[in-house]
Amino acid sequence: MTKPLVLVTADVKPIDGFNWHAVNSTYLHAVLQGSDSIPLILPSLGAELDIDAALDQVDGVLATGSRSNVNPAIYGQEPTEENGPYDPDRDATTLPLLKRAIERGIPVFAICRGMQELNVALGGTLLTEIQTISGRKDHRAPVSEHQDERFQIAHPVEVADGSCLEKVLGSEPFEVNSLHRQAVGDLGAGLVMEANAEDGTIEAMSVKDSRGYVLATQWHPEYWVSTDGPSQKLFSAFGDAVRAYREKRLGH
């Protein structure tokens, strides 16, 4: 059997007078090596895309992290220069993509911005610039030119009892990295908290009673997938889900 195909969401980057549709290579390698699947970059072309036609051909969706944030206007708040940059083409593509994938039971793994997109796609809200909120810790990455330092382990998370995450990683707290300025506020329809940080920040979530596998993490397991046990288990579980979906899709 050929390997499963996983759609990977893309940012729109202005370079040399053109709009480039780009993905950090760590996500592509994590899908390829950690999930034993073939990553396919989905361009952020918004309404020009036939989302269902794209989903007809694949076995999973990976929603990636990004430096950009979901535009607050989508969930009823005011955009600010401080909270940017924004990527309207990505918003117009990934939000309907995630909602439709869940409706169809296609496996979804959403990371950082991807987790926030998932929440907004299902009607939830986000907390912007959480480092300014009383009682919240600073979840931003360390200032460094070295990626290993930016993605270093930062804090523990507590796993919710009986959660999907507990089935994958067990019930004991574990350490994660942290590179975000936003966090999930009100949970969208059907979403449940899977893990949280000591300050109450939601660090993982899933869709209750979903037709297919759906898991989202606020941290970045893709970066350490080759060396970190929990990161490996997360991508392995996603790989198992996309293979099972592929067998069902092809009628095996």
mmCIF file of C-alpha atoms in Angstrom:
data_model
loop_
_atom_site.group_PDB
_atom_site.id
_atom_site.type_symbol
_atom_site.label_atom_id
_atom_site.label_comp_id
_atom_site.label_asym_id
_atom_site.label_seq_id
_atom_site.Cartn_x
_atom_site.Cartn_y
_atom_site.Cartn_z
ATOM 1 C CA MET A 1 0.000 0.000 0.000
ATOM 2 C CA THR A 2 1.268 3.457 -0.844
ATOM 3 C CA LYS A 3 1.839 5.899 1.987
ATOM 4 C CA PRO A 4 -0.931 8.236 3.177
ATOM 5 C CA LEU A 5 -1.105 11.813 1.943
ATOM 6 C CA VAL A 6 -1.336 14.694 4.421
ATOM 7 C CA LEU A 7 -2.298 18.265 3.494
ATOM 8 C CA VAL A 8 -0.071 20.817 5.229
ATOM 9 C CA THR A 9 -1.324 24.400 5.583
ATOM 10 C CA ALA A 10 0.794 27.265 4.251
ATOM 11 C CA ASP A 11 1.553 30.899 5.027
ATOM 12 C CA VAL A 12 1.548 33.590 2.345
ATOM 13 C CA LYS A 13 4.899 35.411 2.291
ATOM 14 C CA PRO A 14 5.635 38.473 0.116
ATOM 15 C CA ILE A 15 9.082 37.903 -1.413
ATOM 16 C CA ASP A 16 10.609 39.805 -4.353
ATOM 17 C CA GLY A 17 7.282 41.237 -5.400
ATOM 18 C CA PHE A 18 5.477 37.883 -5.420
ATOM 19 C CA ASN A 19 3.297 36.057 -2.908
ATOM 20 C CA TRP A 20 4.960 32.783 -1.948
ATOM 21 C CA HIS A 21 3.008 29.971 -0.276
ATOM 22 C CA ALA A 22 5.434 28.617 2.281
ATOM 23 C CA VAL A 23 5.760 26.012 5.051
ATOM 24 C CA ASN A 24 8.528 25.622 7.610
ATOM 25 C CA SER A 25 10.388 22.455 6.639
ATOM 26 C CA THR A 26 10.243 21.048 10.181
ATOM 27 C CA TYR A 27 6.532 20.304 9.687
ATOM 28 C CA LEU A 28 7.196 18.519 6.412
ATOM 29 C CA HIS A 29 9.942 16.366 7.907
ATOM 30 C CA ALA A 30 7.764 15.577 10.937
ATOM 31 C CA VAL A 31 4.949 14.306 8.706
ATOM 32 C CA LEU A 32 7.366 12.365 6.533
ATOM 33 C CA GLN A 33 9.434 10.805 9.315
ATOM 34 C CA GLY A 34 7.205 10.962 12.383
ATOM 35 C CA SER A 35 3.950 9.903 10.713
ATOM 36 C CA ASP A 36 5.416 7.897 7.803
ATOM 37 C CA SER A 37 3.240 9.904 5.413
ATOM 38 C CA ILE A 38 3.740 12.139 2.383
ATOM 39 C CA PRO A 39 3.241 15.876 3.088
ATOM 40 C CA LEU A 40 1.509 17.992 0.448
ATOM 41 C CA ILE A 41 1.539 21.788 0.826
ATOM 42 C CA LEU A 42 -1.901 23.309 0.314
ATOM 43 C CA PRO A 43 -1.647 26.855 -1.094
ATOM 44 C CA SER A 44 -3.633 29.501 0.778
ATOM 45 C CA LEU A 45 -5.843 30.509 -2.138
ATOM 46 C CA GLY A 46 -9.023 30.946 -0.110
ATOM 47 C CA ALA A 47 -12.293 30.815 -2.039
ATOM 48 C CA GLU A 48 -10.443 29.931 -5.250
ATOM 49 C CA LEU A 49 -9.845 26.459 -3.804
ATOM 50 C CA ASP A 50 -12.345 23.628 -3.907
ATOM 51 C CA ILE A 51 -11.737 22.397 -0.346
ATOM 52 C CA ASP A 52 -13.752 19.198 -0.759
ATOM 53 C CA ALA A 53 -11.930 18.307 -3.967
ATOM 54 C CA ALA A 54 -8.618 18.652 -2.130
ATOM 55 C CA LEU A 55 -9.825 16.618 0.848
ATOM 56 C CA ASP A 56 -11.091 13.890 -1.495
ATOM 57 C CA GLN A 57 -7.475 13.082 -2.353
ATOM 58 C CA VAL A 58 -5.861 12.977 1.090
ATOM 59 C CA ASP A 59 -5.875 11.115 4.374
ATOM 60 C CA GLY A 60 -5.116 13.834 6.910
ATOM 61 C CA VAL A 61 -4.565 17.537 7.588
ATOM 62 C CA LEU A 62 -1.701 19.144 9.498
ATOM 63 C CA ALA A 63 -2.406 22.750 10.491
ATOM 64 C CA THR A 64 0.944 24.413 11.105
ATOM 65 C CA GLY A 65 2.186 27.138 13.393
ATOM 66 C CA SER A 66 3.182 30.571 12.107
ATOM 67 C CA ARG A 67 4.469 33.998 13.127
ATOM 68 C CA SER A 68 1.151 35.432 11.974
ATOM 69 C CA ASN A 69 -2.026 35.414 14.073
ATOM 70 C CA VAL A 70 -5.655 34.767 13.228
ATOM 71 C CA ASN A 71 -7.303 38.139 12.614
ATOM 72 C CA PRO A 72 -9.341 39.001 15.738
ATOM 73 C CA ALA A 73 -12.120 40.502 13.603
ATOM 74 C CA ILE A 74 -13.115 36.937 12.693
ATOM 75 C CA TYR A 75 -14.033 36.194 16.321
ATOM 76 C CA GLY A 76 -15.489 39.590 17.118
ATOM 77 C CA GLN A 77 -12.528 41.506 18.513
ATOM 78 C CA GLU A 78 -10.488 44.465 17.330
ATOM 79 C CA PRO A 79 -7.296 43.863 15.321
ATOM 80 C CA THR A 80 -4.276 45.811 16.549
ATOM 81 C CA GLU A 81 -0.843 46.500 15.145
ATOM 82 C CA GLU A 82 0.705 44.933 18.247
ATOM 83 C CA ASN A 83 -1.137 41.674 17.676
ATOM 84 C CA GLY A 84 -0.066 41.322 14.011
ATOM 85 C CA PRO A 85 1.109 40.320 11.568
ATOM 86 C CA TYR A 86 -2.013 38.826 10.015
ATOM 87 C CA ASP A 87 -2.403 36.518 7.012
ATOM 88 C CA PRO A 88 -5.907 36.943 5.561
ATOM 89 C CA ASP A 89 -5.308 34.447 2.750
ATOM 90 C CA ARG A 90 -4.343 31.770 5.249
ATOM 91 C CA ASP A 91 -7.365 32.584 7.441
ATOM 92 C CA ALA A 92 -9.635 32.290 4.404
ATOM 93 C CA THR A 93 -8.178 28.884 3.559
ATOM 94 C CA THR A 94 -7.369 27.078 6.777
ATOM 95 C CA LEU A 95 -10.479 27.892 8.811
ATOM 96 C CA PRO A 96 -12.918 26.363 6.292
ATOM 97 C CA LEU A 97 -10.440 23.535 5.619
ATOM 98 C CA LEU A 98 -10.332 22.494 9.274
ATOM 99 C CA LYS A 99 -14.084 22.735 9.736
ATOM 100 C CA ARG A 100 -14.748 20.631 6.647
ATOM 101 C CA ALA A 101 -12.095 18.025 7.505
ATOM 102 C CA ILE A 102 -13.696 17.509 10.918
ATOM 103 C CA GLU A 103 -17.174 17.257 9.391
ATOM 104 C CA ARG A 104 -15.878 14.542 7.054
ATOM 105 C CA GLY A 105 -13.991 12.627 9.743
ATOM 106 C CA ILE A 106 -10.567 13.252 8.198
ATOM 107 C CA PRO A 107 -7.740 13.095 10.786
ATOM 108 C CA VAL A 108 -6.484 16.507 11.921
ATOM 109 C CA PHE A 109 -3.363 17.471 13.867
ATOM 110 C CA ALA A 110 -3.229 21.220 14.613
ATOM 111 C CA ILE A 111 -0.162 22.949 16.074
ATOM 112 C CA CYS A 112 0.166 26.438 17.629
ATOM 113 C CA ARG A 113 -1.524 28.814 15.140
ATOM 114 C CA GLY A 114 -3.217 25.703 13.794
ATOM 115 C CA MET A 115 -4.754 25.027 17.209
ATOM 116 C CA GLN A 116 -5.950 28.620 17.414
ATOM 117 C CA GLU A 117 -7.396 28.349 13.898
ATOM 118 C CA LEU A 118 -9.231 25.188 14.900
ATOM 119 C CA ASN A 119 -10.815 26.963 17.857
ATOM 120 C CA VAL A 120 -11.896 29.954 15.758
ATOM 121 C CA ALA A 121 -13.169 27.705 12.948
ATOM 122 C CA LEU A 122 -15.551 26.085 15.445
ATOM 123 C CA GLY A 123 -16.779 29.394 16.863
ATOM 124 C CA GLY A 124 -14.321 29.936 19.713
ATOM 125 C CA THR A 125 -12.293 32.990 20.686
ATOM 126 C CA LEU A 126 -8.638 33.727 21.381
ATOM 127 C CA LEU A 127 -6.788 35.658 24.061
ATOM 128 C CA THR A 128 -4.310 38.038 22.417
ATOM 129 C CA GLU A 129 -0.914 39.004 23.836
ATOM 130 C CA ILE A 130 -1.366 36.798 26.906
ATOM 131 C CA GLN A 131 1.945 37.985 28.391
ATOM 132 C CA THR A 132 0.063 41.194 29.269
ATOM 133 C CA ILE A 133 -2.763 39.403 31.130
ATOM 134 C CA SER A 134 -2.541 39.304 34.913
ATOM 135 C CA GLY A 135 -1.798 35.816 36.214
ATOM 136 C CA ARG A 136 -0.492 34.526 32.893
ATOM 137 C CA LYS A 137 3.131 33.652 32.292
ATOM 138 C CA ASP A 138 5.110 34.825 29.286
ATOM 139 C CA HIS A 139 4.730 32.016 26.744
ATOM 140 C CA ARG A 140 6.809 33.676 24.055
ATOM 141 C CA ALA A 141 9.995 32.122 22.696
ATOM 142 C CA PRO A 142 13.363 33.244 24.068
ATOM 143 C CA VAL A 143 14.987 35.940 21.950
ATOM 144 C CA SER A 144 17.726 34.113 20.054
ATOM 145 C CA GLU A 145 19.101 33.583 16.561
ATOM 146 C CA HIS A 146 19.494 29.871 17.352
ATOM 147 C CA GLN A 147 16.385 27.775 16.783
ATOM 148 C CA ASP A 148 17.333 25.150 19.376
ATOM 149 C CA GLU A 149 17.250 27.905 21.972
ATOM 150 C CA ARG A 150 13.934 29.305 20.739
ATOM 151 C CA PHE A 151 12.360 25.839 20.782
ATOM 152 C CA GLN A 152 13.880 24.737 24.070
ATOM 153 C CA ILE A 153 11.727 23.025 26.690
ATOM 154 C CA ALA A 154 9.980 25.742 28.709
ATOM 155 C CA HIS A 155 7.330 24.436 31.121
ATOM 156 C CA PRO A 156 5.285 21.398 32.178
ATOM 157 C CA VAL A 157 1.717 20.604 31.133
ATOM 158 C CA GLU A 158 -0.931 18.626 32.998
ATOM 159 C CA VAL A 159 -2.887 16.024 31.023
ATOM 160 C CA ALA A 160 -6.662 15.879 31.540
ATOM 161 C CA ASP A 161 -7.982 12.624 33.000
ATOM 162 C CA GLY A 162 -9.632 10.391 30.431
ATOM 163 C CA SER A 163 -8.479 12.572 27.534
ATOM 164 C CA CYS A 164 -7.371 11.480 24.073
ATOM 165 C CA LEU A 165 -3.940 12.868 24.926
ATOM 166 C CA GLU A 166 -3.755 10.581 27.947
ATOM 167 C CA LYS A 167 -4.236 7.593 25.646
ATOM 168 C CA VAL A 168 -1.262 8.727 23.560
ATOM 169 C CA LEU A 169 1.141 10.059 26.212
ATOM 170 C CA GLY A 170 -0.098 8.740 29.552
ATOM 171 C CA SER A 171 -1.325 10.641 32.578
ATOM 172 C CA GLU A 172 1.928 12.046 33.979
ATOM 173 C CA PRO A 173 2.863 15.725 33.445
ATOM 174 C CA PHE A 174 5.545 16.329 30.817
ATOM 175 C CA GLU A 175 7.624 19.254 29.533
ATOM 176 C CA VAL A 176 6.942 21.223 26.355
ATOM 177 C CA ASN A 177 8.363 24.197 24.470
ATOM 178 C CA SER A 178 6.517 27.509 24.196
ATOM 179 C CA LEU A 179 6.504 30.038 21.344
ATOM 180 C CA HIS A 180 3.149 31.808 21.362
ATOM 181 C CA ARG A 181 1.618 35.186 22.175
ATOM 182 C CA GLN A 182 -1.999 34.059 21.891
ATOM 183 C CA ALA A 183 -4.008 31.348 23.603
ATOM 184 C CA VAL A 184 -7.416 29.736 23.365
ATOM 185 C CA GLY A 185 -10.135 31.773 25.103
ATOM 186 C CA ASP A 186 -13.685 30.440 24.881
ATOM 187 C CA LEU A 187 -13.664 26.938 23.422
ATOM 188 C CA GLY A 188 -15.423 26.415 20.106
ATOM 189 C CA ALA A 189 -18.356 24.055 19.627
ATOM 190 C CA GLY A 190 -17.493 20.490 20.632
ATOM 191 C CA LEU A 191 -13.925 21.267 21.692
ATOM 192 C CA VAL A 192 -12.605 19.947 25.001
ATOM 193 C CA MET A 193 -9.421 20.755 26.910
ATOM 194 C CA GLU A 194 -6.823 17.969 26.799
ATOM 195 C CA ALA A 195 -3.952 19.603 28.719
ATOM 196 C CA ASN A 196 -3.155 22.892 30.397
ATOM 197 C CA ALA A 197 -0.178 24.850 31.729
ATOM 198 C CA GLU A 198 0.252 25.869 35.362
ATOM 199 C CA ASP A 199 -1.194 29.329 34.657
ATOM 200 C CA GLY A 200 -4.374 27.872 33.171
ATOM 201 C CA THR A 201 -3.413 28.290 29.512
ATOM 202 C CA ILE A 202 -5.034 25.580 27.396
ATOM 203 C CA GLU A 203 -2.155 23.634 25.863
ATOM 204 C CA ALA A 204 -4.032 20.885 24.009
ATOM 205 C CA MET A 205 -7.586 20.174 22.901
ATOM 206 C CA SER A 206 -9.698 17.748 20.892
ATOM 207 C CA VAL A 207 -13.202 17.525 19.445
ATOM 208 C CA LYS A 208 -15.617 15.583 21.619
ATOM 209 C CA ASP A 209 -17.364 12.712 19.815
ATOM 210 C CA SER A 210 -15.724 13.647 16.518
ATOM 211 C CA ARG A 211 -16.100 11.383 13.491
ATOM 212 C CA GLY A 212 -12.319 11.168 13.142
ATOM 213 C CA TYR A 213 -9.054 11.777 14.969
ATOM 214 C CA VAL A 214 -8.617 15.422 15.998
ATOM 215 C CA LEU A 215 -5.866 16.663 18.306
ATOM 216 C CA ALA A 216 -4.352 20.106 18.732
ATOM 217 C CA THR A 217 -1.321 21.284 20.709
ATOM 218 C CA GLN A 218 -0.250 24.812 21.556
ATOM 219 C CA TRP A 219 3.384 23.694 21.735
ATOM 220 C CA HIS A 220 5.571 22.515 18.836
ATOM 221 C CA PRO A 221 6.156 18.736 18.793
ATOM 222 C CA GLU A 222 7.350 18.894 15.181
ATOM 223 C CA TYR A 223 10.650 20.521 16.137
ATOM 224 C CA TRP A 224 11.904 17.706 18.391
ATOM 225 C CA VAL A 225 10.163 14.789 16.697
ATOM 226 C CA SER A 226 13.448 12.976 16.005
ATOM 227 C CA THR A 227 14.646 13.029 19.634
ATOM 228 C CA ASP A 228 11.743 13.699 22.027
ATOM 229 C CA GLY A 229 9.570 10.793 23.172
ATOM 230 C CA PRO A 230 6.241 12.649 23.534
ATOM 231 C CA SER A 231 6.736 14.398 20.184
ATOM 232 C CA GLN A 232 7.417 11.073 18.492
ATOM 233 C CA LYS A 233 4.310 9.519 20.045
ATOM 234 C CA LEU A 234 2.110 12.403 18.886
ATOM 235 C CA PHE A 235 3.205 12.139 15.271
ATOM 236 C CA SER A 236 3.079 8.348 15.395
ATOM 237 C CA ALA A 237 -0.526 8.466 16.642
ATOM 238 C CA PHE A 238 -1.406 10.889 13.845
ATOM 239 C CA GLY A 239 0.241 8.513 11.362
ATOM 240 C CA ASP A 240 -1.828 5.599 12.678
ATOM 241 C CA ALA A 241 -4.985 7.675 12.262
ATOM 242 C CA VAL A 242 -4.245 8.722 8.687
ATOM 243 C CA ARG A 243 -3.376 5.129 7.697
ATOM 244 C CA ALA A 244 -6.650 3.887 9.163
ATOM 245 C CA TYR A 245 -8.546 6.618 7.332
ATOM 246 C CA ARG A 246 -6.751 5.787 4.076
ATOM 247 C CA GLU A 247 -7.723 2.127 4.317
ATOM 248 C CA LYS A 248 -11.340 3.119 4.882
ATOM 249 C CA ARG A 249 -11.256 5.710 2.058
ATOM 250 C CA LEU A 250 -9.888 3.180 -0.420
ATOM 251 C CA GLY A 251 -12.283 0.474 0.727
ATOM 252 C CA HIS A 252 -9.658 -1.897 2.115
#
